[in-house]
Coordinates of C-alpha atoms in Angstrom, one line a residue:
X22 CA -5.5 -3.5 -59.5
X23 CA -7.1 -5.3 -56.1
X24 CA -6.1 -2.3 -54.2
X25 CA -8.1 0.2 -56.7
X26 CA -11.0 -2.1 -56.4
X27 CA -11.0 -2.1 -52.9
X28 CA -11.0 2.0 -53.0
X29 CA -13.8 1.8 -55.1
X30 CA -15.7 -0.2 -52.9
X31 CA -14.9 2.6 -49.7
X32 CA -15.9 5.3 -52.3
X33 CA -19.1 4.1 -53.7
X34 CA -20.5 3.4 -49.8
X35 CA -19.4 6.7 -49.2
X36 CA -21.9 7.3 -51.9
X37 CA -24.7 5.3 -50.9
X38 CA -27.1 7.6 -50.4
X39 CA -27.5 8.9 -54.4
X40 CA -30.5 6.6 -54.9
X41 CA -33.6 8.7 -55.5
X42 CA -36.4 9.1 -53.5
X43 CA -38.7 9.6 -56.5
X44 CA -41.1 6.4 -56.9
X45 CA -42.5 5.2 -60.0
X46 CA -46.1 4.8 -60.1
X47 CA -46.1 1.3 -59.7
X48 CA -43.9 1.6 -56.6
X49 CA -45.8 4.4 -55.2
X50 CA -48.9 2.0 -55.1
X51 CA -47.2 -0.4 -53.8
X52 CA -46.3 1.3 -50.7
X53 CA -49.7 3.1 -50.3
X54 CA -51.2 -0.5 -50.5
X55 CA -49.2 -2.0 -47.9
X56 CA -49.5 0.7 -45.4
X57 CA -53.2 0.6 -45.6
X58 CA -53.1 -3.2 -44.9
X59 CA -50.3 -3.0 -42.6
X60 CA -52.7 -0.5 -40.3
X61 CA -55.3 -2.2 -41.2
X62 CA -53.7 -5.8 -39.6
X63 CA -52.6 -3.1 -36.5
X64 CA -56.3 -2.6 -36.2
X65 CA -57.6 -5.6 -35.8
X66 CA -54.5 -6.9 -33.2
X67 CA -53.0 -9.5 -36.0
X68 CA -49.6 -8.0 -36.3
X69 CA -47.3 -4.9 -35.6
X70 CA -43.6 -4.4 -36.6
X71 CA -42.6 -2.9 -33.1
X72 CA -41.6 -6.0 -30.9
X73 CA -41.6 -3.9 -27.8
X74 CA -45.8 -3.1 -28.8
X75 CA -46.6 -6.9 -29.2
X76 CA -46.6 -7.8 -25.7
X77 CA -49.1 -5.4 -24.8
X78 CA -51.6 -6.5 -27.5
X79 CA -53.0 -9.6 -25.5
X80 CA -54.9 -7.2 -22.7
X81 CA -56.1 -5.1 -25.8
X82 CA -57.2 -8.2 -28.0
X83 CA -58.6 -9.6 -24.5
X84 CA -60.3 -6.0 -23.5
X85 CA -58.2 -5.5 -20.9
X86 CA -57.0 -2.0 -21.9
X87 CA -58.3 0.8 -24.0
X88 CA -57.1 1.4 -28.2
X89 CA -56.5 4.8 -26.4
X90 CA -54.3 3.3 -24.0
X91 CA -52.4 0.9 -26.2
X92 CA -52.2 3.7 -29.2
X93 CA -50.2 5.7 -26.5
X94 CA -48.0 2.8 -25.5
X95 CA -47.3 2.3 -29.2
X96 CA -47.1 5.5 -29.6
X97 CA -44.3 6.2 -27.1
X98 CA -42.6 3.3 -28.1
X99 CA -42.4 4.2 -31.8
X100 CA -41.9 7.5 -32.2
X101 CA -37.9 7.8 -31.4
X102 CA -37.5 5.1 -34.0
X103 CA -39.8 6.9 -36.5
X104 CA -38.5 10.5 -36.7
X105 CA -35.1 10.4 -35.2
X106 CA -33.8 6.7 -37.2
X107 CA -36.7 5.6 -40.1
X108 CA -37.1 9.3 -41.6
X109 CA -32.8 10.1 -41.5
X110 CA -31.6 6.5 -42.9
X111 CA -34.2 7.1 -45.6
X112 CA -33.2 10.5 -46.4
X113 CA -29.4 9.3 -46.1
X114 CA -29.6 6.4 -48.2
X115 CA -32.2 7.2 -50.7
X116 CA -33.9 3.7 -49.3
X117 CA -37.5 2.8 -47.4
X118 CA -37.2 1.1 -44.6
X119 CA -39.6 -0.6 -42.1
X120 CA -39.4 2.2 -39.5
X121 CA -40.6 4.7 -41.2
X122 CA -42.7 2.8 -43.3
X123 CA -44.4 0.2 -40.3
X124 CA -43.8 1.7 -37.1
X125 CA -46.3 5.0 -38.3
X126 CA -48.9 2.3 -39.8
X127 CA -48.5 0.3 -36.0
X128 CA -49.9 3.3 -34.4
X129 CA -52.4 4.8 -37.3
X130 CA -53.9 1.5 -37.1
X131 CA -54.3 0.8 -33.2
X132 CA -55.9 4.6 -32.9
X133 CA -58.3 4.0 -35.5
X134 CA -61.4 3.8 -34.1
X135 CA -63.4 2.2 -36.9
X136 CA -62.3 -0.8 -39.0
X137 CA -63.1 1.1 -42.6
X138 CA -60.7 4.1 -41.3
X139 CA -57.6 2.6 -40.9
X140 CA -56.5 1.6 -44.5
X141 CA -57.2 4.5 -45.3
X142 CA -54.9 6.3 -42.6
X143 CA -52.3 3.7 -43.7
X144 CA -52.6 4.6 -47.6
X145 CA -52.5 8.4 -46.2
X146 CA -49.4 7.8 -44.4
X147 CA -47.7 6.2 -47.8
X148 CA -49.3 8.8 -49.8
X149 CA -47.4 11.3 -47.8
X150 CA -44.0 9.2 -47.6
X151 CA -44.0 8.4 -51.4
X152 CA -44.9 12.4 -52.3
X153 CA -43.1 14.0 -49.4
X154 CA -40.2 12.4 -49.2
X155 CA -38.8 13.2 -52.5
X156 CA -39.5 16.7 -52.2
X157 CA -37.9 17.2 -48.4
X158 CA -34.7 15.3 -50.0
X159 CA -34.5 17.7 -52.9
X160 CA -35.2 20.8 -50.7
X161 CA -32.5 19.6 -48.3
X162 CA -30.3 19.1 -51.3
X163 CA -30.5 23.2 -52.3
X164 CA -29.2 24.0 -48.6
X165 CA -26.0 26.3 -48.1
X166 CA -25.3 23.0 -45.7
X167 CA -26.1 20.1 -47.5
X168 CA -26.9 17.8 -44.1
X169 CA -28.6 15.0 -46.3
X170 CA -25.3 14.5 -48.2
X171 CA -23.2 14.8 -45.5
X172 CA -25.3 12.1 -43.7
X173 CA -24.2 9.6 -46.8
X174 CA -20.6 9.2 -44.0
X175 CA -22.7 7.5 -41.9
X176 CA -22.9 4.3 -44.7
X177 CA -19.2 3.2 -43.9
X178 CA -19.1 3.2 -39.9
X179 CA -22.5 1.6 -40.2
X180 CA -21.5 -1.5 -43.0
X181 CA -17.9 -2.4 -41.5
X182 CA -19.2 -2.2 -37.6
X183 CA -21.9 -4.4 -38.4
X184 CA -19.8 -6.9 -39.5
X185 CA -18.5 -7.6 -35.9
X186 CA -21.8 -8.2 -34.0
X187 CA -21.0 -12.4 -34.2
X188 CA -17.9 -11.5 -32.4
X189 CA -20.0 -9.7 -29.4
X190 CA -22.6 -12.1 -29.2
X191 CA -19.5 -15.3 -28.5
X192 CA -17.9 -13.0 -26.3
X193 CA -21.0 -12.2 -24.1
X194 CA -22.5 -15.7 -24.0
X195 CA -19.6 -18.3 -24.4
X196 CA -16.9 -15.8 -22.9
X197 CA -13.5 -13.9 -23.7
X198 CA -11.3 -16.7 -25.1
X199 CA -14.3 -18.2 -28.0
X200 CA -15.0 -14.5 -28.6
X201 CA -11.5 -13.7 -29.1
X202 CA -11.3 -16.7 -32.0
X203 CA -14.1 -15.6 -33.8
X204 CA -12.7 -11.6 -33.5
X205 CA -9.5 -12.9 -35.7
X206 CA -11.4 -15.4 -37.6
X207 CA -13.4 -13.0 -38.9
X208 CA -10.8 -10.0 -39.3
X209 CA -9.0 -12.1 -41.3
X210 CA -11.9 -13.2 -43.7
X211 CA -12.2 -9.6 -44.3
X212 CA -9.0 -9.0 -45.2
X213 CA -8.8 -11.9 -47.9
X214 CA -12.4 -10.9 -49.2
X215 CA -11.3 -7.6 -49.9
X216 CA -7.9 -9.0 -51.7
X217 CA -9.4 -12.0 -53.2
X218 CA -12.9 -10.9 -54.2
X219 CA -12.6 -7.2 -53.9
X220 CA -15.7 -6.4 -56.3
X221 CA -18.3 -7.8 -53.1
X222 CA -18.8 -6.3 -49.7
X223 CA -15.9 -7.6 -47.8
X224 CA -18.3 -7.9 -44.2
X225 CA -20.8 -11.1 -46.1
X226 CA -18.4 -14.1 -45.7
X227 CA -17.0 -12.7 -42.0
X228 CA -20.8 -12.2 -40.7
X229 CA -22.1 -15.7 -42.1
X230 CA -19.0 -17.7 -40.5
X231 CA -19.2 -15.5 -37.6
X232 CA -23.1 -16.5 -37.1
X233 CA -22.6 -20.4 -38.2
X234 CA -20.0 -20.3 -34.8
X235 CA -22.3 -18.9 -32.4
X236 CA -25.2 -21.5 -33.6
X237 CA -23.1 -24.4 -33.7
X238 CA -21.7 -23.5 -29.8
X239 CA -25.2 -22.9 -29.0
X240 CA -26.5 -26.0 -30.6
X241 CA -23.6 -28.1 -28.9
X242 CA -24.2 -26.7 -25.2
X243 CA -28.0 -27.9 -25.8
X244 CA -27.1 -31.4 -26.8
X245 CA -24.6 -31.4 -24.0
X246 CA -27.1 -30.8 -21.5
X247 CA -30.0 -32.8 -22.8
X248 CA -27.6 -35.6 -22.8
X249 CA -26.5 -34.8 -19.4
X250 CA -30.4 -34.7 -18.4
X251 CA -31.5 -37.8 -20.0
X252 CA -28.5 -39.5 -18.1
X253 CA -29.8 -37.9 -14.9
X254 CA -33.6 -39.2 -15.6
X255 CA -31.8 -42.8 -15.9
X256 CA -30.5 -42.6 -12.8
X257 CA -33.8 -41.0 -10.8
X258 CA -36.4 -44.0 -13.0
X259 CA -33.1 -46.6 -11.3
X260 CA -33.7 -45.5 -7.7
X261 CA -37.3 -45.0 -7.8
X262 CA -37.8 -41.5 -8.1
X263 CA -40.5 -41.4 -10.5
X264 CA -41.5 -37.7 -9.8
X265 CA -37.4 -37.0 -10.8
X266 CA -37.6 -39.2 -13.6
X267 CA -40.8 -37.9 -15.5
X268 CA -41.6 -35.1 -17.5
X269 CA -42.4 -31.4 -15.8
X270 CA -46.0 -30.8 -15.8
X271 CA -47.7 -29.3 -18.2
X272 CA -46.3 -25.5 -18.9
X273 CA -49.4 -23.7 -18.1
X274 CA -48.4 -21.3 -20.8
X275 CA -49.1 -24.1 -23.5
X276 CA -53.3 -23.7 -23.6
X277 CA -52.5 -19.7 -23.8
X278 CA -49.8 -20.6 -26.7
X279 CA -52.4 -22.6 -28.5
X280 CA -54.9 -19.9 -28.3
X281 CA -52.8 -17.6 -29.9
X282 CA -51.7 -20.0 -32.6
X283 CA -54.9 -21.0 -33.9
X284 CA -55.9 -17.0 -33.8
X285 CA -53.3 -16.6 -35.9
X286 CA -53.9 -19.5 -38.0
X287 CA -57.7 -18.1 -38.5
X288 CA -56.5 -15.4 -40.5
X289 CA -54.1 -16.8 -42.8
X290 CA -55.4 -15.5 -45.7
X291 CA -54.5 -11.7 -44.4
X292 CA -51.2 -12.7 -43.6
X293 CA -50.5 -14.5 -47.0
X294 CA -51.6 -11.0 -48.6
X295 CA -48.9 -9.1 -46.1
X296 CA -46.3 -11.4 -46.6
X297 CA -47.0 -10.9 -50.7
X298 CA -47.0 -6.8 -50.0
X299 CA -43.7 -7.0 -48.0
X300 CA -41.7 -8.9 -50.3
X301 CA -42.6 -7.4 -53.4
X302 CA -42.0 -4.5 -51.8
X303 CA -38.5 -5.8 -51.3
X304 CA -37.9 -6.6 -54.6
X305 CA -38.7 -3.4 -55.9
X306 CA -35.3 -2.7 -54.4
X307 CA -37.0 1.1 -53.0
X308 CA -36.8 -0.8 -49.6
X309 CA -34.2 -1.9 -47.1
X310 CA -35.3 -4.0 -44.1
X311 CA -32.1 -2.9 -41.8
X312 CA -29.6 0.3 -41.7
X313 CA -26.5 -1.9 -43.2
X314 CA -29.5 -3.1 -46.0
X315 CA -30.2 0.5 -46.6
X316 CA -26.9 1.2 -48.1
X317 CA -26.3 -1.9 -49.5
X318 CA -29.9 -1.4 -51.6
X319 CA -28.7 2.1 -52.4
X320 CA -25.7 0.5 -54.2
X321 CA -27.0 -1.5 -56.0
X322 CA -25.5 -4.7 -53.7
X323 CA -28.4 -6.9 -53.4
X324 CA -27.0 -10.4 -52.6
X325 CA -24.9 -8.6 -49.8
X326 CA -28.2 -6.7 -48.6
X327 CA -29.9 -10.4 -48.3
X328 CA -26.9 -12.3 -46.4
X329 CA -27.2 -9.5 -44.0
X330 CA -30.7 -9.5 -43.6
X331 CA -30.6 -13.6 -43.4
X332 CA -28.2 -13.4 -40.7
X333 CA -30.3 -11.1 -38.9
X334 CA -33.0 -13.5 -39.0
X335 CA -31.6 -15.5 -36.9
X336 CA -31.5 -13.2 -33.8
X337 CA -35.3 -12.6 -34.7
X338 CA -37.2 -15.6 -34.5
X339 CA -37.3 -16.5 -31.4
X340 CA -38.3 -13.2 -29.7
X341 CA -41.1 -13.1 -32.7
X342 CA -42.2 -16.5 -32.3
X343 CA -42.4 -16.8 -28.3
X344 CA -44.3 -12.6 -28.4
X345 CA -46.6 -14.0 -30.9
X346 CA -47.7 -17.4 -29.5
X347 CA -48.0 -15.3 -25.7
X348 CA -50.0 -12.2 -27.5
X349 CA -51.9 -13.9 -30.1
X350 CA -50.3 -10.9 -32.7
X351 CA -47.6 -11.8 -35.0
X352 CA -44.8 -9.0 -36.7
X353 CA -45.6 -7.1 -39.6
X354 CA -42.2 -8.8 -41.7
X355 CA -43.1 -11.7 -40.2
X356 CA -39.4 -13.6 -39.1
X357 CA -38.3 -11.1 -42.2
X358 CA -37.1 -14.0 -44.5
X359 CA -39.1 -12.3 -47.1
X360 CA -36.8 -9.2 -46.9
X361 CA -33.7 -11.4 -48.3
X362 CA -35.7 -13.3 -50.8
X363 CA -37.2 -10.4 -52.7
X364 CA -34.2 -8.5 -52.8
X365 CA -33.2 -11.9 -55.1
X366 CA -36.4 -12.4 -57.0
X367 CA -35.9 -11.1 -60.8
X368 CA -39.9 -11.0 -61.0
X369 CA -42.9 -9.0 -59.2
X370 CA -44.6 -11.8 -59.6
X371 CA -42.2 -14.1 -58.1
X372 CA -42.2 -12.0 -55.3
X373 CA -45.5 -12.0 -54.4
X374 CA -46.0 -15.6 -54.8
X375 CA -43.4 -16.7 -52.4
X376 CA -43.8 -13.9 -50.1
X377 CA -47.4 -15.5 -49.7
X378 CA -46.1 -19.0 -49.3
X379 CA -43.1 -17.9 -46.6
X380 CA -46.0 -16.2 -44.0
X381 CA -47.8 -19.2 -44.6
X382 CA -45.3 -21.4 -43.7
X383 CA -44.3 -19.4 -40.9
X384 CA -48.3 -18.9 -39.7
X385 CA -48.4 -22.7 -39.9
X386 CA -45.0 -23.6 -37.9
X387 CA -45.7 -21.4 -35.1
X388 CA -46.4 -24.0 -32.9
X389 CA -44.1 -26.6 -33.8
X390 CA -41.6 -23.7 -33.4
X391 CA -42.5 -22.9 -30.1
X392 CA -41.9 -26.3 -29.2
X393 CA -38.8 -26.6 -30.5
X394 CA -37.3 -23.0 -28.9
X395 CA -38.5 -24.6 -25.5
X396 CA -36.2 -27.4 -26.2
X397 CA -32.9 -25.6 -26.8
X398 CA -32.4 -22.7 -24.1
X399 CA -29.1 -21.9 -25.8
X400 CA -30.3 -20.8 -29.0
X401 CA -32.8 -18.9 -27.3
X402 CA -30.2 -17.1 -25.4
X403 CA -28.2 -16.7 -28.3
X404 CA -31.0 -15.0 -30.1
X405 CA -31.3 -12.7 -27.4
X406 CA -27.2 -12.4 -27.7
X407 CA -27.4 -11.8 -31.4
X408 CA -29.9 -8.4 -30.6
X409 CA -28.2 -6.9 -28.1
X410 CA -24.8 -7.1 -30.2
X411 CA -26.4 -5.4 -33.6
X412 CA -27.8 -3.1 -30.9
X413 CA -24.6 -2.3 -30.0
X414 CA -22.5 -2.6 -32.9
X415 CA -25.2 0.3 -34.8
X416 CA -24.8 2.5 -32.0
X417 CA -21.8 2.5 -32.3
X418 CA -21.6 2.7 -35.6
X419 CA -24.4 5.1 -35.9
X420 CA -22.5 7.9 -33.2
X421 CA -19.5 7.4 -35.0
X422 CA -21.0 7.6 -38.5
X423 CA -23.1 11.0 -37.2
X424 CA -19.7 11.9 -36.2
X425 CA -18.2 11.8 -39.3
X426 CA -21.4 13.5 -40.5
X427 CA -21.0 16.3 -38.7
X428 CA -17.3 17.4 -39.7
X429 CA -18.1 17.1 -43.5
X430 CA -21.1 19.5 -42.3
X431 CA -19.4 22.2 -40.4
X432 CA -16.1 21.0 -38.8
X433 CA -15.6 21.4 -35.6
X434 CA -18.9 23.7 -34.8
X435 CA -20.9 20.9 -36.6
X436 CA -18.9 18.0 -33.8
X437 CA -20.1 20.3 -31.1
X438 CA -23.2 20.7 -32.2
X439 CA -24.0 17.3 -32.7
X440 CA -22.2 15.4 -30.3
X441 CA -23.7 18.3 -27.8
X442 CA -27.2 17.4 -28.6
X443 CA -26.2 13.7 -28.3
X444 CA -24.5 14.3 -24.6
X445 CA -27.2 16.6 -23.7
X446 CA -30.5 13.6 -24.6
X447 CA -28.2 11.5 -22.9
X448 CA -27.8 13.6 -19.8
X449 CA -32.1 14.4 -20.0
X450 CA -32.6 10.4 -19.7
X451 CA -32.9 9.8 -23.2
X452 CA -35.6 11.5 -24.6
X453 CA -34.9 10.3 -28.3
X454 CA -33.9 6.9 -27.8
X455 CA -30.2 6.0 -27.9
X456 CA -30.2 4.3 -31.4
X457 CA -32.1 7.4 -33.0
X458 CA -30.8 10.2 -30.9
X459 CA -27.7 11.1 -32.8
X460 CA -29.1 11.2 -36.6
X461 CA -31.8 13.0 -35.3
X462 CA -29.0 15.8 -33.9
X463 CA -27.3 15.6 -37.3
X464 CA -30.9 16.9 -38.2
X465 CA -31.2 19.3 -36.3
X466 CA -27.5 20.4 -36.8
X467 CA -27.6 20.6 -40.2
X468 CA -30.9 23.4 -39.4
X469 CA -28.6 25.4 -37.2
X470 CA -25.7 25.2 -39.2
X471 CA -28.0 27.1 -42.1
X472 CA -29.4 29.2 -39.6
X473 CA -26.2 30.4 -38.9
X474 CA -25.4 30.5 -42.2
X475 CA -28.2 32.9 -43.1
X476 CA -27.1 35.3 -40.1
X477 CA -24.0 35.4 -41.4
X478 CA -22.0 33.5 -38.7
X479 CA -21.1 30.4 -40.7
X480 CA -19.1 29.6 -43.3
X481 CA -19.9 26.0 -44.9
X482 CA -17.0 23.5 -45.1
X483 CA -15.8 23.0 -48.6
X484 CA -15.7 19.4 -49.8

């Protein structure tokens, strides 16, 4: 009886990706709302959802650079992630999600040239996601090669994969042997999820032990070492050396940190409204905030979509606390707690309450946060640890998934196909960025594939 449950699980990811892309009305408001104030927050330098954007926002907000300038670094920066990962996982998975929802709103808003214009180039852009979408999906769906469908393998590769990127964050910062632990410690939590509670995702216990390790390794190298300096400080103040025994100077980064902070803090009002927009968005359940959330959503698994999404927070906030206190912009889903908590709120309402009150707890701790990252290097590092390995782990997971995609597509024509497009970016210096490049060649492939079919050179692979 475990066993069939367990198969039912595999089948229904496989099947992820049957969620509709039609919107009701209330949800297609939604979505139009919050990409008019998302570009609308990009316009005025408050926020964008591409980390790799914010940096560059303090020589805009500080006229240092052009919008022309910065729309083009946003821009380039953005639109990899936009059509070749945002516009497929949604298409896959029947889900929203941030990239193709925030990274188009990022750049709509910084080109805007006028303040009044770029809500209304947001609400475009949602207009044309909420009525377009649905109507490329079903289009796709009447296709001698049914790409969208076969893109639904990717859902398995992408969930079970994920699950592992503890593992690679011990192993890379606190070496072979810890790694090596947590590897069988959480291999065998999976196995006894999926015998002893075979009805939830088996990955949710594995990932939250796996992150709890990493933190509590982290957090014990810090103590070690402040210990290890105060004992040093003891011995300097004993000798004499008061220049060894006091504190550093001041960081001459603090008076720009403050700056930025009490920006921020001017506008909390806006940022309360976002952080209402995002989560209800969230608990619409239309939305995933990552890939593994995506299929998760689709299925209906929403307390597995937040402990994923939690866990992820924790590789987040310092990168989006130390960008925003140094740029003076903060991130569109804020540290993205309000992803996990409005896939768990039963009410609209609730959502948009504490969506509010999370940014403006966040907006208000930015500081004391700062302060508090400087203080533990460890858990910095360990944030950066925790990127890099869901980086990896979705790559992987991703290629392997597109893979898959591509022999329930068209066999071994579709596997050269797609993994030929894949080689080839990779051999033109990455055009399409790694992450995106190989849904966007199951795109592409699934085009040829009914090309050829329409020439008569093709056959489609029964399934």
């Amino acid at each position: 009886m475990k066993e069939q449950s367990v198969s039912t699980i595999l089948a229904s990811t496989a099947e992820a990706g049957s969620k509709s892309l039609d919107f009701s009305l209330g949800q297609q408001l939604t979505v139009i709302a919050l990409c008019a104030l998302t570009a609308f927050i990009s316009h005025m330098a408050l926020a964008v959802f591409n980390d790799g954007v914010r940096p560059f926002m303090l020589d805009f907000i500080q006229g240092r650079t052009t919008r022309t300038a910065t729309t083009a670094v946003a821009f380039g920066l953005s639109a990899g992630f936009i059509f070749g990962l945002g516009a497929p996982m949604a298409l896959a998975s029947g889900v929203l999600n941030p990239w193709l929802l925030f990274l188009p709103t990022d750049v709509l808003g910084i080109l805007s040239p006028k303040k009044w214009l770029a809500p209304l180039l947001g609400g475009a852009w949602g207009a044309v996601v909420v009525f377009g979408l649905g109507g490329a999906n079903d289009l796709a769906h009447e296709l001698p090669v049914d790409f969208l469908t076969a893109m639904q393998e990717m859902s398995t590769p992408i969930l079970f994969l994920f699950t592992l990127f503890p593992v690679l964050a011990i192993t890379k910062q606190f070496g072979r042997l810890r790694g090596g632990i947590a590897g069988v410690v959480e291999l065998a939590l999976v196995v006894v999820t999926m015998k002893a509670w075979p009805d939830i995702f088996p990955g949710a216990v594995a990932m939250a032990v796996g992150v709890l390790i990493l933190i509590g390794f982290a957090v014990q190298k810090d103590l070690n070492q402040r210990r290890l300096d105060r004992a040093e400080k003891a011995k300097a103040a004993a000798a004499g050396d008061t220049e060894a025994a006091g504190d550093a100077a001041d960081d001459p980064m603090n008076s720009l940190f403050s700056a930025s902070a009490a920006r921020i803090r001017r506008y909390l009002p806006l940022y309360m409204a976002l952080g209402a927009g995002v989560c209800l968005l969230a608990q619409m359940h239309v939305f995933g905030g990552g890939e593994a959330t995506s299929f998760l959503i689709a299925k209906g698994e929403y307390a597995e979509a937040a402990q994923v999404d939690f866990y992820r927070v924790f590789g987040f906030i310092p990168l989006i606390a130390t960008t925003a206190l140094a740029s003076g912009a903060y991130a569109i889903a804020g540290f993205t707690l309000v992803y996990p908590i409005g896939y768990l709120l039963p009410s609209p309402w609730l959502a948009v309450l504490a969506g509010a009150l999370v940014f403006a707890v966040e907006v208000l701790a930015l500081s004391y946060l700062g302060k508090v990252l400087g203080r533990l290097p460890s858990v910095r590092d360990s944030s950066e640890h925790l990127r890099n390995a869901i980086s990896e782990s979705l790559w992987l997971a991703i290629l392997f998934g597109s893979l898959m995609a591509a022999n329930t597509m068209g066999g071994g024509l579709g596997i050269m196909i797609v993994g030929g497009l894949y080689l080839l970016n990779e051999a033109m210096g990455r055009v399409v960025v790694r992450m995106a490049a190989a849904p966007a060649a199951v795109l592409v492939g699934g085009v040829l594939l009914n090309l050829l079919y329409w020439l008569d050179l093709f056959t489609p692979v029964k399934g």
